[in-house]
């Protein structure tokens, strides 16, 4: 299958700063791919290079099998068969909602343009607002119109740059749900930039995690969540409890108990990262040889409760205590000072060679 979008060997510098390094990326037809990473890691630069808003400095960009940028030639954005949506909506303030959507359809007949624009406004449930002007709409409504405008010409690829970051949390959830279903209904291949891992998991068939201009790991949301390549990727998807441990044969010995050593060499000092949901708390009575911890605080966060725990940490010296977070489903609010037993869910615990040791 010909990829809808493919970038190869893309490196981009702003003066002495290398924003993107030898990056390769593929979006298959119909796929939603999210570029995920911290602010400043180069995500928007990649998107802008794909769109033609940033001149390519090295590498090649293909859209639906056609070279749209290489070192010899670079097509302007309007010839690339891409739809663009940015966080600031960028609707024309002096044009009605209908005229905003008609704007991108200049190659069509008058009748076709109107029918198409109204169809797209219906799809984003904004047809009733066709005569209105942007300032009469809420942020979420403007963003839906921006999406309708970008989708109206039927682009081969949609490029979305933090499209929901201007919206408040509740509106964001509703808009992104609509956008996901719309993109999937139209079958438009999409590359979306976000720094929010939950948003990426909500939207993406495939996530590409970037750090310092490079791809760290790419895969399905479940591959990245369940098999992160390093502590950076694991930490991008959830809060972590960080411990150190020493490999002893097939296991790593930590204060909380032994966990599988994942084939790391015997004797190595390793990073052990434990998701808060990996700590299962129970009564001390009948807990056998399980570890015990003392509750510091408990908070209900909605679907889960967060329990702060204190645990003896003798490797850091006498009297040192480890502060751990446990996330428990539902309402579980033990009192401060209460002692609980800890069980480990090994599927939510990962062992890595520390970055300094790997270099
Ligand atoms: P992200 O989208 O991940 O936040 P960007 O691609 O916007 O990252 O930026 C990557 C790096 O390049 C950052 O350090 C940013 O400050 C820098 N940068 C982005 N655009 C420019 C520019 N036009 N001129 C100079 N530096 C830039």
mmCIF file of C-alpha atoms in Angstrom, residues 49-257:
data_model
loop_
_atom_site.group_PDB
_atom_site.id
_atom_site.type_symbol
_atom_site.label_atom_id
_atom_site.label_comp_id
_atom_site.label_asym_id
_atom_site.label_seq_id
_atom_site.Cartn_x
_atom_site.Cartn_y
_atom_site.Cartn_z
ATOM 1 C CA UNK A 49 7.836 20.558 6.751
ATOM 2 C CA UNK A 50 5.159 18.044 5.664
ATOM 3 C CA UNK A 51 2.759 20.925 4.967
ATOM 4 C CA UNK A 52 5.345 22.954 3.041
ATOM 5 C CA UNK A 53 5.198 25.829 5.533
ATOM 6 C CA UNK A 54 8.861 25.255 6.386
ATOM 7 C CA UNK A 55 11.434 24.775 3.619
ATOM 8 C CA UNK A 56 12.925 21.281 3.573
ATOM 9 C CA UNK A 57 16.674 21.328 4.335
ATOM 10 C CA UNK A 58 17.399 17.631 3.862
ATOM 11 C CA UNK A 59 15.463 14.449 3.160
ATOM 12 C CA UNK A 60 12.327 13.779 1.120
ATOM 13 C CA UNK A 61 8.555 14.177 1.674
ATOM 14 C CA UNK A 62 6.066 12.066 -0.273
ATOM 15 C CA UNK A 63 2.277 12.460 -0.237
ATOM 16 C CA UNK A 64 0.260 9.615 -1.757
ATOM 17 C CA UNK A 65 3.333 8.358 -3.603
ATOM 18 C CA UNK A 66 4.191 11.752 -5.113
ATOM 19 C CA UNK A 67 7.390 13.586 -4.144
ATOM 20 C CA UNK A 68 6.215 16.942 -2.786
ATOM 21 C CA UNK A 69 9.580 18.060 -1.429
ATOM 22 C CA UNK A 70 13.174 17.039 -1.990
ATOM 23 C CA UNK A 71 16.373 19.007 -2.389
ATOM 24 C CA UNK A 72 15.590 19.777 -6.051
ATOM 25 C CA UNK A 73 12.002 20.905 -5.778
ATOM 26 C CA UNK A 74 9.446 21.914 -3.128
ATOM 27 C CA UNK A 75 5.753 22.187 -3.870
ATOM 28 C CA UNK A 76 3.874 25.062 -2.221
ATOM 29 C CA UNK A 77 1.378 24.035 0.508
ATOM 30 C CA UNK A 78 -1.695 24.640 -1.674
ATOM 31 C CA UNK A 79 -0.508 22.028 -4.193
ATOM 32 C CA UNK A 80 0.247 19.308 -1.665
ATOM 33 C CA UNK A 81 -3.258 17.890 -1.159
ATOM 34 C CA UNK A 82 -3.150 18.570 2.587
ATOM 35 C CA UNK A 83 -5.700 20.071 4.989
ATOM 36 C CA UNK A 84 -4.328 22.122 7.878
ATOM 37 C CA UNK A 85 -5.815 22.849 11.298
ATOM 38 C CA UNK A 86 -3.931 24.778 13.960
ATOM 39 C CA UNK A 87 -4.774 25.598 17.545
ATOM 40 C CA UNK A 88 -5.851 29.172 16.796
ATOM 41 C CA UNK A 89 -8.578 28.068 14.284
ATOM 42 C CA UNK A 90 -7.495 30.866 11.890
ATOM 43 C CA UNK A 91 -10.983 31.521 10.506
ATOM 44 C CA UNK A 92 -11.294 34.719 8.479
ATOM 45 C CA UNK A 93 -13.112 37.120 10.840
ATOM 46 C CA UNK A 94 -14.754 39.135 8.037
ATOM 47 C CA UNK A 95 -16.220 36.075 6.277
ATOM 48 C CA UNK A 96 -19.350 34.164 7.299
ATOM 49 C CA UNK A 97 -18.988 30.550 8.430
ATOM 50 C CA UNK A 98 -20.202 29.358 5.020
ATOM 51 C CA UNK A 99 -17.780 31.650 3.174
ATOM 52 C CA UNK A 100 -14.941 30.431 5.373
ATOM 53 C CA UNK A 101 -15.615 26.857 4.260
ATOM 54 C CA UNK A 102 -16.191 27.907 0.618
ATOM 55 C CA UNK A 103 -12.790 29.608 0.637
ATOM 56 C CA UNK A 104 -10.825 26.393 0.105
ATOM 57 C CA UNK A 105 -13.091 25.179 -2.717
ATOM 58 C CA UNK A 106 -12.131 27.585 -5.478
ATOM 59 C CA UNK A 107 -11.463 24.865 -8.030
ATOM 60 C CA UNK A 108 -15.100 23.676 -7.950
ATOM 61 C CA UNK A 109 -18.234 24.936 -9.731
ATOM 62 C CA UNK A 110 -20.402 27.416 -7.790
ATOM 63 C CA UNK A 111 -23.167 24.880 -7.127
ATOM 64 C CA UNK A 112 -20.755 22.099 -6.140
ATOM 65 C CA UNK A 113 -18.903 24.421 -3.810
ATOM 66 C CA UNK A 114 -22.041 25.363 -1.891
ATOM 67 C CA UNK A 115 -23.322 21.772 -1.647
ATOM 68 C CA UNK A 116 -19.947 20.543 -0.492
ATOM 69 C CA UNK A 117 -19.497 23.324 2.069
ATOM 70 C CA UNK A 118 -22.968 22.731 3.526
ATOM 71 C CA UNK A 119 -22.331 18.965 3.667
ATOM 72 C CA UNK A 120 -19.123 19.545 5.613
ATOM 73 C CA UNK A 121 -20.847 21.980 7.979
ATOM 74 C CA UNK A 122 -23.582 19.375 8.556
ATOM 75 C CA UNK A 123 -20.941 16.780 9.353
ATOM 76 C CA UNK A 124 -19.513 18.966 12.095
ATOM 77 C CA UNK A 125 -23.062 19.934 13.204
ATOM 78 C CA UNK A 126 -22.559 23.588 12.286
ATOM 79 C CA UNK A 127 -24.920 23.951 9.292
ATOM 80 C CA UNK A 128 -27.307 26.144 11.317
ATOM 81 C CA UNK A 129 -24.478 28.631 11.792
ATOM 82 C CA UNK A 130 -23.682 29.039 8.064
ATOM 83 C CA UNK A 131 -24.674 32.774 7.988
ATOM 84 C CA UNK A 132 -22.984 33.566 11.351
ATOM 85 C CA UNK A 133 -19.546 35.140 11.763
ATOM 86 C CA UNK A 134 -16.604 33.621 13.692
ATOM 87 C CA UNK A 135 -16.867 36.028 16.660
ATOM 88 C CA UNK A 136 -20.421 34.755 17.307
ATOM 89 C CA UNK A 137 -19.144 31.198 17.853
ATOM 90 C CA UNK A 138 -17.533 29.518 20.874
ATOM 91 C CA UNK A 139 -13.963 28.203 20.618
ATOM 92 C CA UNK A 140 -15.199 24.630 20.136
ATOM 93 C CA UNK A 141 -17.580 25.686 17.364
ATOM 94 C CA UNK A 142 -14.846 27.668 15.606
ATOM 95 C CA UNK A 143 -12.555 24.663 15.778
ATOM 96 C CA UNK A 144 -15.251 22.460 14.210
ATOM 97 C CA UNK A 145 -15.632 24.985 11.383
ATOM 98 C CA UNK A 146 -11.856 25.060 10.902
ATOM 99 C CA UNK A 147 -11.954 21.286 10.564
ATOM 100 C CA UNK A 148 -14.850 21.431 8.087
ATOM 101 C CA UNK A 149 -12.936 23.989 6.032
ATOM 102 C CA UNK A 150 -9.789 21.833 5.994
ATOM 103 C CA UNK A 151 -11.721 18.658 5.093
ATOM 104 C CA UNK A 152 -13.974 20.280 2.457
ATOM 105 C CA UNK A 153 -11.620 19.931 -0.535
ATOM 106 C CA UNK A 154 -11.167 16.210 0.349
ATOM 107 C CA UNK A 155 -7.431 16.368 1.064
ATOM 108 C CA UNK A 156 -5.311 13.223 0.965
ATOM 109 C CA UNK A 157 -3.739 14.078 4.323
ATOM 110 C CA UNK A 158 -4.892 16.143 7.294
ATOM 111 C CA UNK A 159 -2.246 17.867 9.392
ATOM 112 C CA UNK A 160 -3.411 18.965 12.852
ATOM 113 C CA UNK A 161 -1.157 20.979 15.176
ATOM 114 C CA UNK A 162 -2.351 20.903 18.816
ATOM 115 C CA UNK A 163 -5.892 21.433 17.495
ATOM 116 C CA UNK A 164 -7.613 21.324 20.893
ATOM 117 C CA UNK A 165 -5.184 23.231 23.073
ATOM 118 C CA UNK A 166 -7.204 26.453 22.874
ATOM 119 C CA UNK A 167 -10.286 24.703 24.291
ATOM 120 C CA UNK A 168 -11.174 24.162 27.928
ATOM 121 C CA UNK A 169 -11.069 20.585 29.247
ATOM 122 C CA UNK A 170 -14.741 19.600 28.865
ATOM 123 C CA UNK A 171 -15.118 21.120 25.435
ATOM 124 C CA UNK A 172 -11.861 19.499 24.361
ATOM 125 C CA UNK A 173 -13.157 16.029 25.207
ATOM 126 C CA UNK A 174 -16.343 16.598 23.195
ATOM 127 C CA UNK A 175 -14.581 18.148 20.178
ATOM 128 C CA UNK A 176 -11.870 15.526 19.940
ATOM 129 C CA UNK A 177 -14.461 12.767 20.071
ATOM 130 C CA UNK A 178 -16.280 14.354 17.131
ATOM 131 C CA UNK A 179 -13.047 14.930 15.232
ATOM 132 C CA UNK A 180 -11.936 11.324 15.672
ATOM 133 C CA UNK A 181 -15.234 9.986 14.309
ATOM 134 C CA UNK A 182 -15.223 12.480 11.454
ATOM 135 C CA UNK A 183 -11.660 11.614 10.432
ATOM 136 C CA UNK A 184 -12.463 7.917 10.586
ATOM 137 C CA UNK A 185 -15.705 8.378 8.612
ATOM 138 C CA UNK A 186 -13.972 10.368 5.876
ATOM 139 C CA UNK A 187 -11.002 7.941 5.950
ATOM 140 C CA UNK A 188 -8.588 10.862 5.736
ATOM 141 C CA UNK A 189 -5.014 9.988 6.748
ATOM 142 C CA UNK A 190 -4.022 12.298 9.589
ATOM 143 C CA UNK A 191 -0.853 13.439 11.291
ATOM 144 C CA UNK A 192 -1.587 15.227 14.558
ATOM 145 C CA UNK A 193 0.863 16.973 16.873
ATOM 146 C CA UNK A 194 0.223 16.899 20.615
ATOM 147 C CA UNK A 195 2.162 17.044 23.879
ATOM 148 C CA UNK A 196 -0.700 15.326 25.732
ATOM 149 C CA UNK A 197 -0.307 11.541 25.968
ATOM 150 C CA UNK A 198 -3.943 10.933 26.859
ATOM 151 C CA UNK A 199 -5.023 12.909 23.819
ATOM 152 C CA UNK A 200 -2.616 10.918 21.645
ATOM 153 C CA UNK A 201 -3.979 7.638 23.023
ATOM 154 C CA UNK A 202 -7.539 8.837 22.442
ATOM 155 C CA UNK A 203 -6.928 9.847 18.819
ATOM 156 C CA UNK A 204 -4.174 7.672 17.439
ATOM 157 C CA UNK A 205 -3.937 4.344 15.665
ATOM 158 C CA UNK A 206 -0.204 4.838 15.978
ATOM 159 C CA UNK A 207 1.891 7.134 18.159
ATOM 160 C CA UNK A 208 5.377 8.401 17.341
ATOM 161 C CA UNK A 209 7.160 9.603 20.484
ATOM 162 C CA UNK A 210 9.804 12.282 19.871
ATOM 163 C CA UNK A 211 12.548 13.659 22.064
ATOM 164 C CA UNK A 212 15.195 16.218 21.081
ATOM 165 C CA UNK A 213 14.311 16.040 17.383
ATOM 166 C CA UNK A 214 14.446 12.250 17.164
ATOM 167 C CA UNK A 215 11.923 9.420 17.210
ATOM 168 C CA UNK A 216 12.327 7.511 20.473
ATOM 169 C CA UNK A 217 9.637 4.887 19.900
ATOM 170 C CA UNK A 218 6.709 4.356 17.536
ATOM 171 C CA UNK A 219 3.837 1.917 17.834
ATOM 172 C CA UNK A 220 0.205 1.440 18.742
ATOM 173 C CA UNK A 221 -0.956 3.151 21.944
ATOM 174 C CA UNK A 222 -1.015 -0.211 23.748
ATOM 175 C CA UNK A 223 2.487 -1.144 22.556
ATOM 176 C CA UNK A 224 3.864 2.131 23.884
ATOM 177 C CA UNK A 225 1.945 1.964 27.153
ATOM 178 C CA UNK A 226 2.570 -1.715 27.892
ATOM 179 C CA UNK A 227 6.105 -2.034 26.464
ATOM 180 C CA UNK A 228 7.834 1.353 26.761
ATOM 181 C CA UNK A 229 11.390 1.363 25.482
ATOM 182 C CA UNK A 230 12.781 3.503 28.266
ATOM 183 C CA UNK A 231 11.822 5.503 31.348
ATOM 184 C CA UNK A 232 11.222 8.627 29.222
ATOM 185 C CA UNK A 233 8.502 6.893 27.179
ATOM 186 C CA UNK A 234 7.025 5.196 30.274
ATOM 187 C CA UNK A 235 6.997 8.536 32.087
ATOM 188 C CA UNK A 236 5.306 10.288 29.201
ATOM 189 C CA UNK A 237 2.245 8.077 29.529
ATOM 190 C CA UNK A 238 1.811 8.136 33.293
ATOM 191 C CA UNK A 239 3.228 9.246 36.578
ATOM 192 C CA UNK A 240 5.925 6.861 37.849
ATOM 193 C CA UNK A 241 7.476 5.736 41.119
ATOM 194 C CA UNK A 242 11.227 5.566 40.450
ATOM 195 C CA UNK A 243 13.486 3.119 42.261
ATOM 196 C CA UNK A 244 16.913 1.688 41.716
ATOM 197 C CA UNK A 245 17.663 -2.005 41.916
ATOM 198 C CA UNK A 246 20.463 -4.508 41.470
ATOM 199 C CA UNK A 247 20.127 -7.462 39.069
ATOM 200 C CA UNK A 248 20.548 -10.779 40.873
ATOM 201 C CA UNK A 249 20.233 -13.461 38.201
ATOM 202 C CA UNK A 250 16.717 -13.481 36.785
ATOM 203 C CA UNK A 251 15.376 -10.842 39.142
ATOM 204 C CA UNK A 252 15.994 -7.288 40.271
ATOM 205 C CA UNK A 253 15.923 -6.882 44.002
ATOM 206 C CA UNK A 254 14.158 -3.691 45.127
ATOM 207 C CA UNK A 255 12.865 -2.425 48.454
ATOM 208 C CA UNK A 256 9.362 -3.417 47.390
ATOM 209 C CA UNK A 257 10.272 -6.946 46.389
#
